CSV table of C-alpha atoms in Angstrom, one decimal:
chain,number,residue,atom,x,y,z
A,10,UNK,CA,0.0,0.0,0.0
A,11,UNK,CA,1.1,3.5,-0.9
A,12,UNK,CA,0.3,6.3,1.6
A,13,UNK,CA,0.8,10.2,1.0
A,14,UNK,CA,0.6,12.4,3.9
A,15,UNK,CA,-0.2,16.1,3.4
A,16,UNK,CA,2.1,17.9,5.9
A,17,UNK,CA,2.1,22.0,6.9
A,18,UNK,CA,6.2,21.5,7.4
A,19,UNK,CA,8.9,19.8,6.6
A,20,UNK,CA,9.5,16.9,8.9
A,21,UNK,CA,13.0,16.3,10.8
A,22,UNK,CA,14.1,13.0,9.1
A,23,UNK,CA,14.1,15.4,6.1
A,24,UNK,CA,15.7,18.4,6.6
A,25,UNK,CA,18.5,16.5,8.3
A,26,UNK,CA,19.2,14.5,5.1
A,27,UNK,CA,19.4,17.4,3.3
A,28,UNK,CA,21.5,19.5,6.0
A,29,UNK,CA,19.0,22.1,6.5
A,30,UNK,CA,17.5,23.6,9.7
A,31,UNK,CA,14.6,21.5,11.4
A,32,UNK,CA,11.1,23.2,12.4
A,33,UNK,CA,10.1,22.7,15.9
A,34,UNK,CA,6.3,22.9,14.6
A,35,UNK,CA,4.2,20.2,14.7
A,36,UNK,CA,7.1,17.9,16.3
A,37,UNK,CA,4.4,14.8,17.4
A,38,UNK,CA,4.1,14.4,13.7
A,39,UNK,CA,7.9,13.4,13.8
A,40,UNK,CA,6.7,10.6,16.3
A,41,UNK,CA,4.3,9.0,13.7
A,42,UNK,CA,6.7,9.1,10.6
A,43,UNK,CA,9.4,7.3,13.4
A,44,UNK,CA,7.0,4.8,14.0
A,45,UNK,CA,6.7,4.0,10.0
A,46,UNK,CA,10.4,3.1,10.1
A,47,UNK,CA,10.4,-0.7,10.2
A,48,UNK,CA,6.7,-1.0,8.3
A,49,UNK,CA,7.1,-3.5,5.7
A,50,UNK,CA,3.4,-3.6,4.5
A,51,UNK,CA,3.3,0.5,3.8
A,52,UNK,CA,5.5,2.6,1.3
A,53,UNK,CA,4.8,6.1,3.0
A,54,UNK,CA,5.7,9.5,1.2
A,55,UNK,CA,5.7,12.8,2.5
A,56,UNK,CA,4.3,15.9,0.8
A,57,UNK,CA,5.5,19.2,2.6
A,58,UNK,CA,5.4,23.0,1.5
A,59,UNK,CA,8.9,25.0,1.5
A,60,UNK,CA,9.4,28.7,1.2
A,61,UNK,CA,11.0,29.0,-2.5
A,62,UNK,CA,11.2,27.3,-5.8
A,63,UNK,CA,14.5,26.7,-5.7
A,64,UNK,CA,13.9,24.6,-1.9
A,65,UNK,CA,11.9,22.0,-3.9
A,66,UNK,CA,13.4,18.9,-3.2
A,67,UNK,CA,12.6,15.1,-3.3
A,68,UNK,CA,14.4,12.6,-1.0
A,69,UNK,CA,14.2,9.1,0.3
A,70,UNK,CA,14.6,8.4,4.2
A,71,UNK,CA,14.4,5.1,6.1
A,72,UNK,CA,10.3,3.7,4.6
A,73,UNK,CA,9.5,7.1,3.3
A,74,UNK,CA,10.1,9.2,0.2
A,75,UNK,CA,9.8,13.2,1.3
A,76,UNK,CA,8.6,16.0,-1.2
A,77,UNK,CA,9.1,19.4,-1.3
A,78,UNK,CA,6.3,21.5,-3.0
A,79,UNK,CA,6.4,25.2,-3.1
A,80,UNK,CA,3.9,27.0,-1.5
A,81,UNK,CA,4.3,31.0,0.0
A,82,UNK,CA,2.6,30.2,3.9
A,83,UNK,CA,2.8,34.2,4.5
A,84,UNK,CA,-1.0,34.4,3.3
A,85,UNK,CA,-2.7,31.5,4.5
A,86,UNK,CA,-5.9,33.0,4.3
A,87,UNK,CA,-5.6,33.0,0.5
A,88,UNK,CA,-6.3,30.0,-1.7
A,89,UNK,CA,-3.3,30.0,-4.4
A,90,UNK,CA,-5.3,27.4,-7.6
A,91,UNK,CA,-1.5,27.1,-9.0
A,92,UNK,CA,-1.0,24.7,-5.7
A,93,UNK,CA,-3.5,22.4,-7.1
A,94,UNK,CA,-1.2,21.8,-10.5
A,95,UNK,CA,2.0,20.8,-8.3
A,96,UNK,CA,0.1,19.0,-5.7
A,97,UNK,CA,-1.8,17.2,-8.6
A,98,UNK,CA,1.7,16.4,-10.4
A,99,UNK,CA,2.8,14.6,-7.1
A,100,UNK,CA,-0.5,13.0,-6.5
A,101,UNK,CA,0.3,11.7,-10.5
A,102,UNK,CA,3.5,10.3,-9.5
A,103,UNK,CA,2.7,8.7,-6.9
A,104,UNK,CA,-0.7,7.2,-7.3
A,105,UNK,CA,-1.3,6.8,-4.0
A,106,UNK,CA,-3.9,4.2,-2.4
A,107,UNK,CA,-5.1,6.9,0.3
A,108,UNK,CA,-3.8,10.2,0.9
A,109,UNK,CA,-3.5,11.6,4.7
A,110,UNK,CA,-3.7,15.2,4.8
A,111,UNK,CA,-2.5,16.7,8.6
A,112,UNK,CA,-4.8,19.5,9.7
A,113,UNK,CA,-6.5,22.5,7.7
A,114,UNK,CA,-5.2,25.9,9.0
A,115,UNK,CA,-3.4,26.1,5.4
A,116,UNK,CA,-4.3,26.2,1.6
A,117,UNK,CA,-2.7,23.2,0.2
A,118,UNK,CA,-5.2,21.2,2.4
A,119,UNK,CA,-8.0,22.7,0.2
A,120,UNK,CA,-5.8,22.6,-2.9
A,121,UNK,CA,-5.3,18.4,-2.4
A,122,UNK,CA,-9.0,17.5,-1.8
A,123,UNK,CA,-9.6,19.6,-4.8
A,124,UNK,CA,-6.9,17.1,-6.7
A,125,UNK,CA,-8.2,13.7,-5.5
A,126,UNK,CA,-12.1,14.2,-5.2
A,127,UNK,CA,-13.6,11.7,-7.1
A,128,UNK,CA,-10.2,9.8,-7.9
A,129,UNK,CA,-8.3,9.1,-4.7
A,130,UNK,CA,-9.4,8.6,-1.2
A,131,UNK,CA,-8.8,11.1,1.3
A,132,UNK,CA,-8.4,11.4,5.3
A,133,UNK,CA,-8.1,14.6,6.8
A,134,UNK,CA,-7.0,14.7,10.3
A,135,UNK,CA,-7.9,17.7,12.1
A,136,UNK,CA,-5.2,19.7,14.5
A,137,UNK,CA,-6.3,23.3,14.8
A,138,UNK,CA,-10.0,24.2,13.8
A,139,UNK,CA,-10.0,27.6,11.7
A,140,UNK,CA,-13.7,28.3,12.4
A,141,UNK,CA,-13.7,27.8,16.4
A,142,UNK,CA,-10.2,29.5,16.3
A,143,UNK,CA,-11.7,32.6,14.4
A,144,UNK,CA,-14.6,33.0,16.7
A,145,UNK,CA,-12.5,32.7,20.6
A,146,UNK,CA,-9.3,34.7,18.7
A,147,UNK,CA,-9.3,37.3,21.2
A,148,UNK,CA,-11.4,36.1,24.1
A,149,UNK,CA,-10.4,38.3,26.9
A,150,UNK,CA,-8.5,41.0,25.2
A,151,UNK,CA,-10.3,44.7,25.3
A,152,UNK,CA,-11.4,46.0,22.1
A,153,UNK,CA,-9.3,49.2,21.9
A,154,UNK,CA,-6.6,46.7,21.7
A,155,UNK,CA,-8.0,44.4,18.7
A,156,UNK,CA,-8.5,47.8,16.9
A,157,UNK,CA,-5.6,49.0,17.9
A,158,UNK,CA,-2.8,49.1,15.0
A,159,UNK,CA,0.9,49.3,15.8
A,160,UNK,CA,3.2,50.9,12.7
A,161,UNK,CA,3.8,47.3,12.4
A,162,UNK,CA,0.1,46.2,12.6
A,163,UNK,CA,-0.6,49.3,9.7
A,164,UNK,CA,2.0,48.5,7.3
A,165,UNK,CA,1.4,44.9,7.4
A,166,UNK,CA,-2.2,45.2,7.5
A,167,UNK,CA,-1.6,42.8,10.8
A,168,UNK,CA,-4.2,43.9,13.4
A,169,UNK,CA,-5.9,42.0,15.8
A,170,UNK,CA,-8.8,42.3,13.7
A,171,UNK,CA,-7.3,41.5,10.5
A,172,UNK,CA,-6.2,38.7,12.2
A,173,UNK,CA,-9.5,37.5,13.3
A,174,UNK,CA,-10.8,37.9,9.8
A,175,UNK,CA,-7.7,36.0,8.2
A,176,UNK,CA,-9.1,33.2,10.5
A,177,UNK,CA,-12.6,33.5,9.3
A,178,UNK,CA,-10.9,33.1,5.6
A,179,UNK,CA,-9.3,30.4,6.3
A,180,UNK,CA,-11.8,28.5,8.4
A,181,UNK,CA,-13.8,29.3,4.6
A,182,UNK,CA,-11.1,26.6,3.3
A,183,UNK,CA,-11.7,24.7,6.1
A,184,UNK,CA,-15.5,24.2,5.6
A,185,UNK,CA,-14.9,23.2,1.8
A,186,UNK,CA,-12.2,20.8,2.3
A,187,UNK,CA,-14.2,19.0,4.7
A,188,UNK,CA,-17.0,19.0,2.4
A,189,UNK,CA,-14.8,17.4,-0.3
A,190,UNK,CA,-14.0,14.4,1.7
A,191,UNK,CA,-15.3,11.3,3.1
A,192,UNK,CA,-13.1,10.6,5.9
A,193,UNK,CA,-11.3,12.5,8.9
A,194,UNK,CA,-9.2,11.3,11.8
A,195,UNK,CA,-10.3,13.3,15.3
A,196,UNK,CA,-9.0,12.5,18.5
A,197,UNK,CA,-11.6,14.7,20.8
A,198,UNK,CA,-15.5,15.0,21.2
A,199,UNK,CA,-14.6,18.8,20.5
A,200,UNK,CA,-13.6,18.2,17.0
A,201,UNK,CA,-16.2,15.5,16.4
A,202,UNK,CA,-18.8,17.7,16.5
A,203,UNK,CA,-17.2,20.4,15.0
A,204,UNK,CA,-16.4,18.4,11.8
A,205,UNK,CA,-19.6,17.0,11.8
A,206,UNK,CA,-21.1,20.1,12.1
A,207,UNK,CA,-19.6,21.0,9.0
A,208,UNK,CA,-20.1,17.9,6.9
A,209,UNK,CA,-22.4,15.3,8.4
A,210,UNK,CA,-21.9,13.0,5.8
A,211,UNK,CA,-18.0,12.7,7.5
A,212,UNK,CA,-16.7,8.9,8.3
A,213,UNK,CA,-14.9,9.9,11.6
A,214,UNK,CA,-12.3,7.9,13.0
A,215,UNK,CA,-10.6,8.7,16.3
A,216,UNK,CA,-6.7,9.0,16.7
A,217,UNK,CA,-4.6,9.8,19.3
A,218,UNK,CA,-1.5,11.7,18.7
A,219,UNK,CA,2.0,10.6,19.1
A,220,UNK,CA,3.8,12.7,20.4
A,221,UNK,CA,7.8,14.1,20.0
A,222,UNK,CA,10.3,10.6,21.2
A,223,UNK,CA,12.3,12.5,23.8
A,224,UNK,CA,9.2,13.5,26.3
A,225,UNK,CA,8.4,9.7,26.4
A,226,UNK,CA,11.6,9.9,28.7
A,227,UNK,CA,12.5,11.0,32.0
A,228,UNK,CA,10.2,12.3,34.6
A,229,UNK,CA,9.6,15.9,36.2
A,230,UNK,CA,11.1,16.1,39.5
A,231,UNK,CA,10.0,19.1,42.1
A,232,UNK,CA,13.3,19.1,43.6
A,233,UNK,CA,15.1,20.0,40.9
A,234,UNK,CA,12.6,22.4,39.3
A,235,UNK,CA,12.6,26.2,40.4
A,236,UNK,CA,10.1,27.1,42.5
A,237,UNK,CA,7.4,28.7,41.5
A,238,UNK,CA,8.0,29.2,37.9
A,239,UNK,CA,5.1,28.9,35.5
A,240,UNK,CA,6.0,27.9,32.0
A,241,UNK,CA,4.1,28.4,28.9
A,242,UNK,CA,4.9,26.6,25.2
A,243,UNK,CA,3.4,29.4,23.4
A,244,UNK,CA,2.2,33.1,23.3
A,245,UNK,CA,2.8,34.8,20.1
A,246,UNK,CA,-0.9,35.6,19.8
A,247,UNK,CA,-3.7,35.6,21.6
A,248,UNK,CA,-5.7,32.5,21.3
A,249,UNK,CA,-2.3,30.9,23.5
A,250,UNK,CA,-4.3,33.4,26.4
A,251,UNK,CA,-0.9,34.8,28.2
A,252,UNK,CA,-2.7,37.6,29.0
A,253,UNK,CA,-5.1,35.9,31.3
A,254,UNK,CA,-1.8,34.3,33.4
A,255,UNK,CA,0.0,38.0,33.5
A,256,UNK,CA,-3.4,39.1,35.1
A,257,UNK,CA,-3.6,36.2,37.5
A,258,UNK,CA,0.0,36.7,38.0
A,259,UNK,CA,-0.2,40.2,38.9
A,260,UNK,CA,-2.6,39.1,42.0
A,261,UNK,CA,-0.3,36.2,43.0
A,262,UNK,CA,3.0,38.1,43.3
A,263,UNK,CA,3.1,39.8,46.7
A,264,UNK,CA,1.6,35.7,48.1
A,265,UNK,CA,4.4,34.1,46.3
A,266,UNK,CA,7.4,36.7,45.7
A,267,UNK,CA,9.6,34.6,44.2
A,268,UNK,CA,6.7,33.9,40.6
A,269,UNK,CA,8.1,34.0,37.1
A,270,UNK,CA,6.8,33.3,34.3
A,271,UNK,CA,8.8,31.4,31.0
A,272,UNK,CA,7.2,31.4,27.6
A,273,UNK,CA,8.5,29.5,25.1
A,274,UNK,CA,7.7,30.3,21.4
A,275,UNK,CA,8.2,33.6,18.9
A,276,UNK,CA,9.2,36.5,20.9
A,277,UNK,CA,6.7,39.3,20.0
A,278,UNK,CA,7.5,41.9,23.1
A,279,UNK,CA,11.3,42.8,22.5
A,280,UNK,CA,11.6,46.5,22.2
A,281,UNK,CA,15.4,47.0,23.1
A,282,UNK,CA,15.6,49.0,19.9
A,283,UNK,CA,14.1,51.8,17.5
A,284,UNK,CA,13.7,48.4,15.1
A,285,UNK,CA,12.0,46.3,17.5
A,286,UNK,CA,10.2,48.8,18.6
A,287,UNK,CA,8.9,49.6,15.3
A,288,UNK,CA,8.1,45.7,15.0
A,289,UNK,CA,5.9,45.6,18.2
A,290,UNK,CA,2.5,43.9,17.3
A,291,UNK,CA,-0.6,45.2,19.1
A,292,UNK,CA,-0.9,42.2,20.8
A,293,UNK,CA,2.7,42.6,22.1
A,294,UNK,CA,2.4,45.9,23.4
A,295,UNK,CA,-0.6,45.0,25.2
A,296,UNK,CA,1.3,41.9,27.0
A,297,UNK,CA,3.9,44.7,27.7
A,298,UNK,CA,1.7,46.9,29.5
A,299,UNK,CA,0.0,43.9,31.4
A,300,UNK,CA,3.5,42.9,32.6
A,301,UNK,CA,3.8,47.2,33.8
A,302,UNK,CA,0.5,47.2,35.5
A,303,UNK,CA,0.2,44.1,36.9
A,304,UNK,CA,4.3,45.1,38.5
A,305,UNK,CA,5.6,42.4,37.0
A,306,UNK,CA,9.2,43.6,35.2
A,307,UNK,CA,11.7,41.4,35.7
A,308,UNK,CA,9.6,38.0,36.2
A,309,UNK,CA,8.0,37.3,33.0
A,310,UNK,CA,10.6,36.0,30.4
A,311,UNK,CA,10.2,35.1,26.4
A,312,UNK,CA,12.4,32.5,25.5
A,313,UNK,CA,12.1,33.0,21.8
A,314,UNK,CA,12.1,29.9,19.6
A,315,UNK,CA,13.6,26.6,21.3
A,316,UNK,CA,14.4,23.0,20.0
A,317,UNK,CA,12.6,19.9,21.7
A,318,UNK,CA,15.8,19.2,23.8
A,319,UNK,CA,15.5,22.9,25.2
A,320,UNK,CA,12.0,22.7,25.0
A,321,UNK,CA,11.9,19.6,27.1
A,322,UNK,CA,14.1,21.2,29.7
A,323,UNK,CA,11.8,24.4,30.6
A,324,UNK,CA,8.9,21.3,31.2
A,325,UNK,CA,11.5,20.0,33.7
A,326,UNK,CA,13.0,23.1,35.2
A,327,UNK,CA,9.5,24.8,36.1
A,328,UNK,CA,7.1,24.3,38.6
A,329,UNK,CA,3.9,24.4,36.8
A,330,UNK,CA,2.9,23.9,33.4
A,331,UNK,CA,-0.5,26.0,32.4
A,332,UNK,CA,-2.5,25.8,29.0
A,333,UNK,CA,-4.4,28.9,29.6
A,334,UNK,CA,-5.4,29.4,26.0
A,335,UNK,CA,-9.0,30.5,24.7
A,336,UNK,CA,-9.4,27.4,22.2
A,337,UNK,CA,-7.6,24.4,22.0
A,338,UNK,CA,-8.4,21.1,20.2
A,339,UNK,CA,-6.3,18.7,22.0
A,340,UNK,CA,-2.9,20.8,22.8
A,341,UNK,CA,0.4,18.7,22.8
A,342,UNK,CA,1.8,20.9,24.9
A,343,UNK,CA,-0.5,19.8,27.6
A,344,UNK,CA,0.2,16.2,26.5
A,345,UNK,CA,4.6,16.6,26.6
A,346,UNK,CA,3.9,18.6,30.4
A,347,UNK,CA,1.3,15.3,31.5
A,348,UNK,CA,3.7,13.1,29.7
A,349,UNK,CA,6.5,14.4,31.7
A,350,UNK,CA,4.5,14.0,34.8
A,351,UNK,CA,4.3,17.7,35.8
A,352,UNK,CA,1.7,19.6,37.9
A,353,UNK,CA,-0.8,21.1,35.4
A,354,UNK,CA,-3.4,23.5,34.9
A,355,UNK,CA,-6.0,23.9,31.8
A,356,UNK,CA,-8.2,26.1,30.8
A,357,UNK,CA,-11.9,24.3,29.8
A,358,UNK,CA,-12.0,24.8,26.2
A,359,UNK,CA,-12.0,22.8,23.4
A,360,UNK,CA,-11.2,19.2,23.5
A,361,UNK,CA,-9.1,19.7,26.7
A,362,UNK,CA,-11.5,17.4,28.8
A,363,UNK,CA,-11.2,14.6,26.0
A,364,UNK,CA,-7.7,14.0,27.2
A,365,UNK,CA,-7.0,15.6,30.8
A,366,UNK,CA,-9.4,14.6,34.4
A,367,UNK,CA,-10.5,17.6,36.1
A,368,UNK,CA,-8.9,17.0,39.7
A,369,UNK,CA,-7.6,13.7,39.1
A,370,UNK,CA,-4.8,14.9,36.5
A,371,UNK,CA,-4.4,18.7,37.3
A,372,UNK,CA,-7.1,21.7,37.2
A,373,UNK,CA,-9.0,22.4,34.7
A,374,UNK,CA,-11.0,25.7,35.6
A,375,UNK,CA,-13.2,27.9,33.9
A,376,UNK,CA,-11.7,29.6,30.8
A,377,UNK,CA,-11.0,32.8,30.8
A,378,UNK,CA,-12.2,33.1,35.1
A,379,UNK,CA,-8.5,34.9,36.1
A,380,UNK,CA,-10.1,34.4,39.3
A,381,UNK,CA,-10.4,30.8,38.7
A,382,UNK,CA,-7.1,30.5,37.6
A,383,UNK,CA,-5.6,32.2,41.1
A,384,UNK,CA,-7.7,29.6,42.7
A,385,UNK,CA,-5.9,26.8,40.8
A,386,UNK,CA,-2.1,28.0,41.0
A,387,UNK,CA,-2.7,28.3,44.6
A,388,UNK,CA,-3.4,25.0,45.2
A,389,UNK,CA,-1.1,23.6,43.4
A,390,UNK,CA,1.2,25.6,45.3
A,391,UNK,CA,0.0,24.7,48.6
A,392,UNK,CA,-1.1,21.2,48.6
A,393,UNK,CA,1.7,19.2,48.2
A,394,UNK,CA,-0.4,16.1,48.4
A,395,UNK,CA,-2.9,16.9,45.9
A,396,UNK,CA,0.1,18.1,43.2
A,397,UNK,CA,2.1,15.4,44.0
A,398,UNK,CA,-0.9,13.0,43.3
A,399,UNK,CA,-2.6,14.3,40.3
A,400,UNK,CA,0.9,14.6,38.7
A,401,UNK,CA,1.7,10.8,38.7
A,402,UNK,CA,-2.4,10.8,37.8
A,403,UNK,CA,-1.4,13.2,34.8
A,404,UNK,CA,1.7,11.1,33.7
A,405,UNK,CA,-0.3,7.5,33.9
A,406,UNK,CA,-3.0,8.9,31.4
A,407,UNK,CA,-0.7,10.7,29.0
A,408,UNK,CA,1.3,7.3,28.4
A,409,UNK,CA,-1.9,5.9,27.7
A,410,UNK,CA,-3.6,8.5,25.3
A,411,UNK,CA,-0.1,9.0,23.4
A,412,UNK,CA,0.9,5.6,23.3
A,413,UNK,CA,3.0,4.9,20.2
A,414,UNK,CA,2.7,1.6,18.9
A,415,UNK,CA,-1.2,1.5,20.0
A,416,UNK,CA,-1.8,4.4,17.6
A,417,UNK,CA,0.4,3.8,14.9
A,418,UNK,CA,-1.6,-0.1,15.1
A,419,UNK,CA,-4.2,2.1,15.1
A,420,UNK,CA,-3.3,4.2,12.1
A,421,UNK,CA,-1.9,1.3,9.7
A,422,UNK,CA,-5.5,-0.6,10.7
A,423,UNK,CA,-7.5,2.6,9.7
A,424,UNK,CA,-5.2,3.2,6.7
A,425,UNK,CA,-6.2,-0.6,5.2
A,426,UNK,CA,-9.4,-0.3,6.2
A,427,UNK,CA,-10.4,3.0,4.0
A,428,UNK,CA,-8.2,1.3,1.2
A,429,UNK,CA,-10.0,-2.5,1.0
């Protein structure tokens, strides 16, 4: 059987056999393609966008042939048709059995079903969801600030709002690629009846993720992690809902002194210079002036972008990992921080319940409640007994939901299945 995967980047086991720099996105997707390695019943390739013409490339690593396909990913929100002759022309050389298209924040995912309806079979498998995304954007931010445009937000036509109605563009190509196929992979009751809402006609099959190989090691240990630091994977805009943690942050100082926060991710609030300054998002400057009126200068730190090994050591060093975000589907960061078997904390949106307990595996509270949130960092904080117990809780369930050889059985079974 021949399997193409649709991919949003180019995956590790690629770039490193051609000697160029590895993404740190969508890293649990390097965990599947690992797991297709010794598959002798499966030839898998591996379609994947690059920057520039002159970046397309094609080689072969371990089971699986890679592609490079160009595609400009700086307008997502708008459908390119030319993406549907290249991805067509692989599709064509391949001839494929099934193709497996990874999530639909982008246009190729629109561009493919357009290809193979009516010829191949096709399995989307939903990560972010454009149209939930779109309408929680900006929970919780005023809206002098989503109007607001910086010299960077003008010139690049980058406000919050734009942003929000890039998202509603793009959750357009959502709705039509999921009306162009038969079959999608889900892994929450969130995005179950989210797809379904959109096409009810949908075949959905559930899959767990896999997630990156190195946070299937090692375990978090409070002894050696700094106390009271909070860390965050992500908070370069504002569905990753930092604001919400600077706010609750800002009430918690004077009870615990010694609180800092890390986020890990695109640094979007350096200002050191008359450049950075005139680079500041709106979304930036408003987590700048959180951090001033809340008193927080000096504890909250950007880490800017960070490889999995790095990555993997800010889980470890911190005290408490917290998804505080205004949508989620199923957020691998909150999988790698269970995994790890740290304390946790999540806000109640999405698909979050689908794969964390309420109280047996950390806190979920009520999103976007800051008082809520207080509530939750302060007992994890001061009951040792019941952070200490939902952590090894956390940890059990994570191995279980991102179990790699169940789902990639899982996977190759759902793969022959739709191809009989």
């Amino acid at each position: 059987m021949k399997v193409l995967w649709l991919t949003n980047s180019v995956l590790p086991k690629a770039s490193m056999a051609l000697k160029r720099p590895a993404t740190n996105k969508e890293g649990w997707l390097a965990g599947l393609n690992d797991a297709f390695t010794d598959s002798s019943t499966l030839k898998l390739f591996v379609a994947s966008p690059v920057p520039s013409p002159k970046d397309v490339f094609e080689v072969e690593t371990d089971n699986s042939v890679h592609i490079g396909f160009y595609e400009d990913l700086s307008s997502p929100w708008e459908y390119d048709k030319s993406l549907e002759e290249r991805l067509g022309k692989i599709v064509e050389d391949v001839k494929p059995d099934l193709v497996h298209i990874f999530g639909t924040e982008y246009p190729h995912t629109l561009a493919m079903t357009r290809v193979c309806k009516g010829k191949v079979k096709v399995i989307i498998g939903m990560q972010g969801a454009c149209g939930p995304i779109a309408t929680h954007y900006a929970d919780g931010v005023p809206k002098e600030i989503i109007r607001r445009k910086t010299f960077r937000d003008f010139l690049k036509k980058d406000s919050i709002a734009d942003q929000i109605r890039k998202f509603e563009k793009r959750a357009e190509h959502e709705k039509e690629a999921l009306l162009n196929v038969e079959y999608v992979f889900g892994r929450t009751s969130f995005d179950k009846e989210y797809m379904l809402s959109v096409n009810p006609g949908l075949e959905y099959h559930f899959l767990n993720e896999t997630l990156r190989s190195p946070f299937y090691q090692d375990s978090w240990d409070g002894e050696k992690a700094v106390k009271h630091r909070i860390f965050l994977s992500q908070g370069d805009y504002p569905v990753k809902g930092v604001h919400y943690v600077l706010k609750a942050a800002g009430i918690l100082k004077d009870e615990f002194s010694d609180l800092e926060i890390y986020v890990a991710g695109n640094c979007i609030t350096r200002k050191s210079n008359i450049k950075e300054k005139l680079k500041l998002p709106s979304y930036g400057k408003y987590l700048l002036e959180l951090i001033n009126d809340n008193g927080l200068s000096g504890k909250v730190h950007f880490t800017g972008s960070i490889d999995v090994e790095k990555m993997k050591e800010m889980y470890l060093s911190s005290d408490l990992f917290i998804c505080p975000s205004t949508i989620e589907n199923s957020p691998n960061s909150l999988g790698e921080a269970m995994l790890l078997g740290m304390p946790v904390i999540s806000a109640d949106v999405g698909g979050v319940k689908s794969v964390m307990d309420d109280g047996k595996d950390g806190i979920i509270y009520e999103a976007g409640n800051v008082s809520k949130l207080c509530e939750a960092i302060r007992k994890m904080w001061t009951d040792e007994e019941f952070a200490h117990k939902t952590r090894l809780q956390a940890k059990e369930h994570a191995q279980k939901t991102h179990d790699s050889e169940s789902n990639f059985k899982h996977v190759l079974e759902t793969y022959f299945k739709l191809c009989e």
